[in-house]
PDB file of N, CA and C in Angstrom:
ATOM      1  N   MET A  54       0.839  -1.175   0.000  1.00 59.00           N
ATOM      2  CA  MET A  54       0.000   0.000   0.000  1.00 59.00           C
ATOM      3  C   MET A  54       0.892   1.248   0.000  1.00 59.00           C
ATOM      4  N   ALA A  55       0.570   2.203  -0.850  1.00 69.00           N
ATOM      5  CA  ALA A  55       1.363   3.425  -0.946  1.00 69.00           C
ATOM      6  C   ALA A  55       1.118   4.319   0.263  1.00 69.00           C
ATOM      7  N   GLN A  56       2.177   4.962   0.742  1.00 86.00           N
ATOM      8  CA  GLN A  56       2.080   5.891   1.873  1.00 86.00           C
ATOM      9  C   GLN A  56       1.938   7.310   1.345  1.00 86.00           C
ATOM     10  N   ASN A  57       0.901   7.981   1.754  1.00 95.00           N
ATOM     11  CA  ASN A  57       0.700   9.379   1.390  1.00 95.00           C
ATOM     12  C   ASN A  57       0.772  10.219   2.649  1.00 95.00           C
ATOM     13  N   ASP A  58       1.849  10.980   2.769  1.00 97.00           N
ATOM     14  CA  ASP A  58       2.024  11.907   3.884  1.00 97.00           C
ATOM     15  C   ASP A  58       1.740  13.316   3.378  1.00 97.00           C
ATOM     16  N   TYR A  59       0.646  13.876   3.850  1.00 98.00           N
ATOM     17  CA  TYR A  59       0.282  15.245   3.499  1.00 98.00           C
ATOM     18  C   TYR A  59       0.883  16.160   4.557  1.00 98.00           C
ATOM     19  N   HIS A  60       1.764  17.049   4.130  1.00 97.00           N
ATOM     20  CA  HIS A  60       2.415  17.975   5.052  1.00 97.00           C
ATOM     21  C   HIS A  60       1.691  19.314   5.039  1.00 97.00           C
ATOM     22  N   VAL A  61       1.466  19.850   6.218  1.00 98.00           N
ATOM     23  CA  VAL A  61       0.928  21.205   6.376  1.00 98.00           C
ATOM     24  C   VAL A  61       2.047  22.014   7.008  1.00 98.00           C
ATOM     25  N   SER A  62       2.522  23.003   6.267  1.00 96.00           N
ATOM     26  CA  SER A  62       3.690  23.745   6.744  1.00 96.00           C
ATOM     27  C   SER A  62       3.551  25.240   6.465  1.00 96.00           C
ATOM     28  N   PRO A  63       4.223  26.040   7.309  1.00 95.00           N
ATOM     29  CA  PRO A  63       4.166  27.491   7.088  1.00 95.00           C
ATOM     30  C   PRO A  63       4.895  27.862   5.803  1.00 95.00           C
ATOM     31  N   GLN A  64       4.328  28.834   5.115  1.00 94.00           N
ATOM     32  CA  GLN A  64       4.931  29.359   3.892  1.00 94.00           C
ATOM     33  C   GLN A  64       4.762  30.873   3.934  1.00 94.00           C
ATOM     34  N   GLY A  65       5.747  31.545   4.530  1.00 93.00           N
ATOM     35  CA  GLY A  65       5.597  32.975   4.772  1.00 93.00           C
ATOM     36  C   GLY A  65       4.500  33.193   5.800  1.00 93.00           C
ATOM     37  N   ASP A  66       3.505  34.015   5.453  1.00 95.00           N
ATOM     38  CA  ASP A  66       2.367  34.257   6.336  1.00 95.00           C
ATOM     39  C   ASP A  66       1.235  33.252   6.112  1.00 95.00           C
ATOM     40  N   ASN A  67       1.411  32.332   5.169  1.00 97.00           N
ATOM     41  CA  ASN A  67       0.370  31.366   4.814  1.00 97.00           C
ATOM     42  C   ASN A  67       0.769  29.962   5.248  1.00 97.00           C
ATOM     43  N   TRP A  68      -0.117  29.005   4.950  1.00 97.00           N
ATOM     44  CA  TRP A  68       0.120  27.594   5.253  1.00 97.00           C
ATOM     45  C   TRP A  68      -0.120  26.787   3.993  1.00 97.00           C
ATOM     46  N   ALA A  69       0.842  25.927   3.651  1.00 97.00           N
ATOM     47  CA  ALA A  69       0.762  25.124   2.441  1.00 97.00           C
ATOM     48  C   ALA A  69       0.462  23.669   2.776  1.00 97.00           C
ATOM     49  N   VAL A  70      -0.281  23.023   1.877  1.00 98.00           N
ATOM     50  CA  VAL A  70      -0.508  21.588   1.939  1.00 98.00           C
ATOM     51  C   VAL A  70       0.298  20.985   0.795  1.00 98.00           C
ATOM     52  N   THR A  71       1.179  20.038   1.118  1.00 97.00           N
ATOM     53  CA  THR A  71       2.011  19.411   0.102  1.00 97.00           C
ATOM     54  C   THR A  71       1.922  17.888   0.198  1.00 97.00           C
ATOM     55  N   LEU A  72       2.189  17.243  -0.924  1.00 97.00           N
ATOM     56  CA  LEU A  72       2.272  15.791  -1.005  1.00 97.00           C
ATOM     57  C   LEU A  72       3.488  15.462  -1.843  1.00 97.00           C
ATOM     58  N   HIS A  73       4.413  14.703  -1.281  1.00 93.00           N
ATOM     59  CA  HIS A  73       5.654  14.337  -1.966  1.00 93.00           C
ATOM     60  C   HIS A  73       6.387  15.578  -2.488  1.00 93.00           C
ATOM     61  N   GLY A  74       6.341  16.662  -1.710  1.00 92.00           N
ATOM     62  CA  GLY A  74       7.051  17.883  -2.069  1.00 92.00           C
ATOM     63  C   GLY A  74       6.342  18.782  -3.067  1.00 92.00           C
ATOM     64  N   VAL A  75       5.163  18.379  -3.511  1.00 96.00           N
ATOM     65  CA  VAL A  75       4.403  19.170  -4.491  1.00 96.00           C
ATOM     66  C   VAL A  75       3.283  19.912  -3.760  1.00 96.00           C
ATOM     67  N   ALA A  76       3.238  21.233  -3.944  1.00 94.00           N
ATOM     68  CA  ALA A  76       2.202  22.039  -3.296  1.00 94.00           C
ATOM     69  C   ALA A  76       0.845  21.734  -3.910  1.00 94.00           C
ATOM     70  N   LEU A  77      -0.127  21.426  -3.050  1.00 96.00           N
ATOM     71  CA  LEU A  77      -1.496  21.172  -3.496  1.00 96.00           C
ATOM     72  C   LEU A  77      -2.376  22.396  -3.325  1.00 96.00           C
ATOM     73  N   ALA A  78      -2.121  23.168  -2.258  1.00 97.00           N
ATOM     74  CA  ALA A  78      -2.937  24.353  -1.974  1.00 97.00           C
ATOM     75  C   ALA A  78      -2.238  25.196  -0.923  1.00 97.00           C
ATOM     76  N   VAL A  79      -2.595  26.472  -0.884  1.00 98.00           N
ATOM     77  CA  VAL A  79      -2.070  27.410   0.117  1.00 98.00           C
ATOM     78  C   VAL A  79      -3.256  28.112   0.757  1.00 98.00           C
ATOM     79  N   PHE A  80      -3.189  28.257   2.080  1.00 98.00           N
ATOM     80  CA  PHE A  80      -4.280  28.852   2.846  1.00 98.00           C
ATOM     81  C   PHE A  80      -3.757  29.954   3.748  1.00 98.00           C
ATOM     82  N   ALA A  81      -4.643  30.842   4.134  1.00 98.00           N
ATOM     83  CA  ALA A  81      -4.268  31.967   4.991  1.00 98.00           C
ATOM     84  C   ALA A  81      -4.055  31.547   6.440  1.00 98.00           C
ATOM     85  N   ASP A  82      -4.664  30.414   6.847  1.00 95.00           N
ATOM     86  CA  ASP A  82      -4.479  30.000   8.237  1.00 95.00           C
ATOM     87  C   ASP A  82      -4.264  28.489   8.326  1.00 95.00           C
ATOM     88  N   MET A  83      -3.664  28.086   9.425  1.00 95.00           N
ATOM     89  CA  MET A  83      -3.295  26.693   9.643  1.00 95.00           C
ATOM     90  C   MET A  83      -4.520  25.792   9.697  1.00 95.00           C
ATOM     91  N   LYS A  84      -5.588  26.216  10.346  1.00 95.00           N
ATOM     92  CA  LYS A  84      -6.771  25.372  10.490  1.00 95.00           C
ATOM     93  C   LYS A  84      -7.370  25.014   9.130  1.00 95.00           C
ATOM     94  N   ALA A  85      -7.465  25.981   8.232  1.00 96.00           N
ATOM     95  CA  ALA A  85      -8.004  25.709   6.901  1.00 96.00           C
ATOM     96  C   ALA A  85      -7.105  24.733   6.146  1.00 96.00           C
ATOM     97  N   ALA A  86      -5.806  24.896   6.282  1.00 97.00           N
ATOM     98  CA  ALA A  86      -4.864  23.989   5.618  1.00 97.00           C
ATOM     99  C   ALA A  86      -4.985  22.574   6.190  1.00 97.00           C
ATOM    100  N   LEU A  87      -5.088  22.455   7.506  1.00 96.00           N
ATOM    101  CA  LEU A  87      -5.255  21.136   8.124  1.00 96.00           C
ATOM    102  C   LEU A  87      -6.555  20.483   7.672  1.00 96.00           C
ATOM    103  N   ASN A  88      -7.636  21.237   7.625  1.00 96.00           N
ATOM    104  CA  ASN A  88      -8.918  20.684   7.187  1.00 96.00           C
ATOM    105  C   ASN A  88      -8.838  20.149   5.766  1.00 96.00           C
ATOM    106  N   ARG A  89      -8.215  20.902   4.870  1.00 97.00           N
ATOM    107  CA  ARG A  89      -8.080  20.444   3.477  1.00 97.00           C
ATOM    108  C   ARG A  89      -7.184  19.218   3.400  1.00 97.00           C
ATOM    109  N   ALA A  90      -6.080  19.224   4.137  1.00 98.00           N
ATOM    110  CA  ALA A  90      -5.178  18.076   4.130  1.00 98.00           C
ATOM    111  C   ALA A  90      -5.890  16.821   4.628  1.00 98.00           C
ATOM    112  N   ILE A  91      -6.686  16.957   5.659  1.00 97.00           N
ATOM    113  CA  ILE A  91      -7.435  15.816   6.190  1.00 97.00           C
ATOM    114  C   ILE A  91      -8.451  15.332   5.166  1.00 97.00           C
ATOM    115  N   ASP A  92      -9.100  16.242   4.475  1.00 97.00           N
ATOM    116  CA  ASP A  92     -10.060  15.845   3.441  1.00 97.00           C
ATOM    117  C   ASP A  92      -9.384  15.012   2.346  1.00 97.00           C
ATOM    118  N   VAL A  93      -8.258  15.482   1.829  1.00 97.00           N
ATOM    119  CA  VAL A  93      -7.597  14.742   0.745  1.00 97.00           C
ATOM    120  C   VAL A  93      -6.950  13.459   1.270  1.00 97.00           C
ATOM    121  N   ALA A  94      -6.458  13.473   2.505  1.00 97.00           N
ATOM    122  CA  ALA A  94      -5.905  12.249   3.091  1.00 97.00           C
ATOM    123  C   ALA A  94      -7.004  11.209   3.275  1.00 97.00           C
ATOM    124  N   HIS A  95      -8.177  11.640   3.679  1.00 97.00           N
ATOM    125  CA  HIS A  95      -9.302  10.720   3.829  1.00 97.00           C
ATOM    126  C   HIS A  95      -9.664  10.098   2.482  1.00 97.00           C
ATOM    127  N   GLN A  96      -9.698  10.901   1.438  1.00 96.00           N
ATOM    128  CA  GLN A  96      -9.986  10.383   0.098  1.00 96.00           C
ATOM    129  C   GLN A  96      -8.943   9.353  -0.324  1.00 96.00           C
ATOM    130  N   ALA A  97      -7.672   9.635  -0.054  1.00 96.00           N
ATOM    131  CA  ALA A  97      -6.606   8.682  -0.379  1.00 96.00           C
ATOM    132  C   ALA A  97      -6.773   7.401   0.415  1.00 96.00           C
ATOM    133  N   GLY A  98      -7.122   7.525   1.684  1.00 96.00           N
ATOM    134  CA  GLY A  98      -7.343   6.356   2.515  1.00 96.00           C
ATOM    135  C   GLY A  98      -8.496   5.512   2.009  1.00 96.00           C
ATOM    136  N   MET A  99      -9.564   6.152   1.582  1.00 95.00           N
ATOM    137  CA  MET A  99     -10.713   5.435   1.047  1.00 95.00           C
ATOM    138  C   MET A  99     -10.357   4.722  -0.258  1.00 95.00           C
ATOM    139  N   ALA A 100      -9.345   5.220  -0.962  1.00 95.00           N
ATOM    140  CA  ALA A 100      -8.881   4.601  -2.208  1.00 95.00           C
ATOM    141  C   ALA A 100      -7.862   3.490  -1.951  1.00 95.00           C
ATOM    142  N   GLY A 101      -7.591   3.200  -0.675  1.00 94.00           N
ATOM    143  CA  GLY A 101      -6.709   2.094  -0.343  1.00 94.00           C
ATOM    144  C   GLY A 101      -5.274   2.446  -0.019  1.00 94.00           C
ATOM    145  N   HIS A 102      -4.997   3.728   0.162  1.00 94.00           N
ATOM    146  CA  HIS A 102      -3.636   4.164   0.483  1.00 94.00           C
ATOM    147  C   HIS A 102      -3.500   4.452   1.977  1.00 94.00           C
ATOM    148  N   ASP A 103      -2.319   4.185   2.519  1.00 95.00           N
ATOM    149  CA  ASP A 103      -2.030   4.674   3.862  1.00 95.00           C
ATOM    150  C   ASP A 103      -1.933   6.186   3.759  1.00 95.00           C
ATOM    151  N   ALA A 104      -2.614   6.894   4.619  1.00 97.00           N
ATOM    152  CA  ALA A 104      -2.617   8.351   4.515  1.00 97.00           C
ATOM    153  C   ALA A 104      -2.580   8.967   5.905  1.00 97.00           C
ATOM    154  N   ARG A 105      -1.764   9.998   6.025  1.00 97.00           N
ATOM    155  CA  ARG A 105      -1.713  10.740   7.276  1.00 97.00           C
ATOM    156  C   ARG A 105      -1.388  12.199   6.990  1.00 97.00           C
ATOM    157  N   VAL A 106      -1.748  13.036   7.948  1.00 98.00           N
ATOM    158  CA  VAL A 106      -1.492  14.475   7.863  1.00 98.00           C
ATOM    159  C   VAL A 106      -0.462  14.812   8.923  1.00 98.00           C
ATOM    160  N   LEU A 107       0.615  15.439   8.484  1.00 97.00           N
ATOM    161  CA  LEU A 107       1.699  15.827   9.376  1.00 97.00           C
ATOM    162  C   LEU A 107       1.814  17.338   9.405  1.00 97.00           C
ATOM    163  N   LEU A 108       1.848  17.902  10.593  1.00 97.00           N
ATOM    164  CA  LEU A 108       2.043  19.341  10.757  1.00 97.00           C
ATOM    165  C   LEU A 108       3.535  19.601  10.900  1.00 97.00           C
ATOM    166  N   VAL A 109       4.041  20.512  10.087  1.00 95.00           N
ATOM    167  CA  VAL A 109       5.434  20.938  10.164  1.00 95.00           C
ATOM    168  C   VAL A 109       5.417  22.311  10.818  1.00 95.00           C
ATOM    169  N   ASP A 110       5.948  22.400  12.045  1.00 85.00           N
ATOM    170  CA  ASP A 110       5.910  23.695  12.726  1.00 85.00           C
ATOM    171  C   ASP A 110       7.042  24.590  12.228  1.00 85.00           C
ATOM    172  N   ARG A 111       7.098  25.787  12.746  1.00 80.00           N
ATOM    173  CA  ARG A 111       8.102  26.747  12.270  1.00 80.00           C
ATOM    174  C   ARG A 111       9.536  26.324  12.594  1.00 80.00           C
ATOM    175  N   ALA A 112       9.703  25.393  13.527  1.00 84.00           N
ATOM    176  CA  ALA A 112      11.029  24.846  13.834  1.00 84.00           C
ATOM    177  C   ALA A 112      11.308  23.596  12.985  1.00 84.00           C
ATOM    178  N   GLU A 113      10.425  23.315  12.016  1.00 86.00           N
ATOM    179  CA  GLU A 113      10.527  22.186  11.093  1.00 86.00           C
ATOM    180  C   GLU A 113      10.433  20.826  11.782  1.00 86.00           C
ATOM    181  N   GLN A 114       9.720  20.786  12.894  1.00 92.00           N
ATOM    182  CA  GLN A 114       9.439  19.525  13.582  1.00 92.00           C
ATOM    183  C   GLN A 114       8.132  18.955  13.031  1.00 92.00           C
ATOM    184  N   LEU A 115       8.091  17.637  12.803  1.00 94.00           N
ATOM    185  CA  LEU A 115       6.890  16.968  12.304  1.00 94.00           C
ATOM    186  C   LEU A 115       6.059  16.438  13.455  1.00 94.00           C
ATOM    187  N   ARG A 116       4.748  16.593  13.326  1.00 95.00           N
ATOM    188  CA  ARG A 116       3.825  16.057  14.329  1.00 95.00           C
ATOM    189  C   ARG A 116       2.604  15.516  13.603  1.00 95.00           C
ATOM    190  N   ALA A 117       2.271  14.249  13.840  1.00 96.00           N
ATOM    191  CA  ALA A 117       1.093  13.653  13.211  1.00 96.00           C
ATOM    192  C   ALA A 117      -0.160  14.313  13.768  1.00 96.00           C
ATOM    193  N   LYS A 118      -1.027  14.784  12.873  1.00 96.00           N
ATOM    194  CA  LYS A 118      -2.286  15.422  13.274  1.00 96.00           C
ATOM    195  C   LYS A 118      -3.501  14.554  12.961  1.00 96.00           C
ATOM    196  N   TRP A 119      -3.395  13.684  11.945  1.00 97.00           N
ATOM    197  CA  TRP A 119      -4.515  12.843  11.566  1.00 97.00           C
ATOM    198  C   TRP A 119      -3.981  11.656  10.778  1.00 97.00           C
ATOM    199  N   ILE A 120      -4.490  10.455  11.093  1.00 96.00           N
ATOM    200  CA  ILE A 120      -4.062   9.229  10.415  1.00 96.00           C
ATOM    201  C   ILE A 120      -5.314   8.457  10.012  1.00 96.00           C
ATOM    202  N   PHE A 121      -5.388   8.097   8.728  1.00 96.00           N
ATOM    203  CA  PHE A 121      -6.537   7.355   8.219  1.00 96.00           C
ATOM    204  C   PHE A 121      -6.634   6.014   8.962  1.00 96.00           C
ATOM    205  N   GLY A 122      -7.840   5.705   9.405  1.00 94.00           N
ATOM    206  CA  GLY A 122      -8.083   4.460  10.107  1.00 94.00           C
ATOM    207  C   GLY A 122      -7.850   4.545  11.609  1.00 94.00           C
ATOM    208  N   LEU A 123      -7.226   5.612  12.058  1.00 95.00           N
ATOM    209  CA  LEU A 123      -6.953   5.793  13.488  1.00 95.00           C
ATOM    210  C   LEU A 123      -7.811   6.921  14.066  1.00 95.00           C
ATOM    211  N   HIS A 124      -7.899   8.024  13.336  1.00 94.00           N
ATOM    212  CA  HIS A 124      -8.647   9.197  13.789  1.00 94.00           C
ATOM    213  C   HIS A 124     -10.000   9.280  13.071  1.00 94.00           C
ATOM    214  N   PRO A 125     -11.001   9.853  13.725  1.00 92.00           N
ATOM    215  CA  PRO A 125     -12.320   9.958  13.092  1.00 92.00           C
ATOM    216  C   PRO A 125     -12.324  10.934  11.927  1.00 92.00           C
ATOM    217  N   TYR A 126     -13.241  10.683  11.000  1.00 93.00           N
ATOM    218  CA  TYR A 126     -13.476  11.612   9.907  1.00 93.00           C
ATOM    219  C   TYR A 126     -14.974  11.870   9.837  1.00 93.00           C
ATOM    220  N   PRO A 127     -15.363  13.119   9.794  1.00 87.00           N
ATOM    221  CA  PRO A 127     -14.509  14.304   9.934  1.00 87.00           C
ATOM    222  C   PRO A 127     -13.972  14.425  11.355  1.00 87.00           C
ATOM    223  N   PRO A 128     -12.868  15.166  11.492  1.00 82.00           N
ATOM    224  CA  PRO A 128     -12.280  15.349  12.832  1.00 82.00           C
ATOM    225  C   PRO A 128     -13.291  15.957  13.796  1.00 82.00           C
ATOM    226  N   THR A 129     -13.158  15.613  15.047  1.00 73.00           N
ATOM    227  CA  THR A 129     -14.132  16.081  16.032  1.00 73.00           C
ATOM    228  C   THR A 129     -13.715  17.363  16.743  1.00 73.00           C
ATOM    229  N   ALA A 130     -12.471  17.791  16.577  1.00 59.00           N
ATOM    230  CA  ALA A 130     -12.058  19.020  17.278  1.00 59.00           C
ATOM    231  C   ALA A 130     -11.137  19.862  16.467  1.00 59.00           C
TER     232      ALA A 130
END
């Protein structure tokens, strides 16, 4: 099964959603970027791929925010 890691990371004053280093979308705030990343990760998971959303903070540390099959969809908080 292919692994799809959707990264949500700061890009200047905005937040970008990327997959395999390719920008998918840019948002004005982190919450909107996380919501979109979770939506596309859920779609990938439903298509049979391992999918997770990783938040990249300003110190470039990765933190898992949502994992298909582990966390509810839509997110509850």
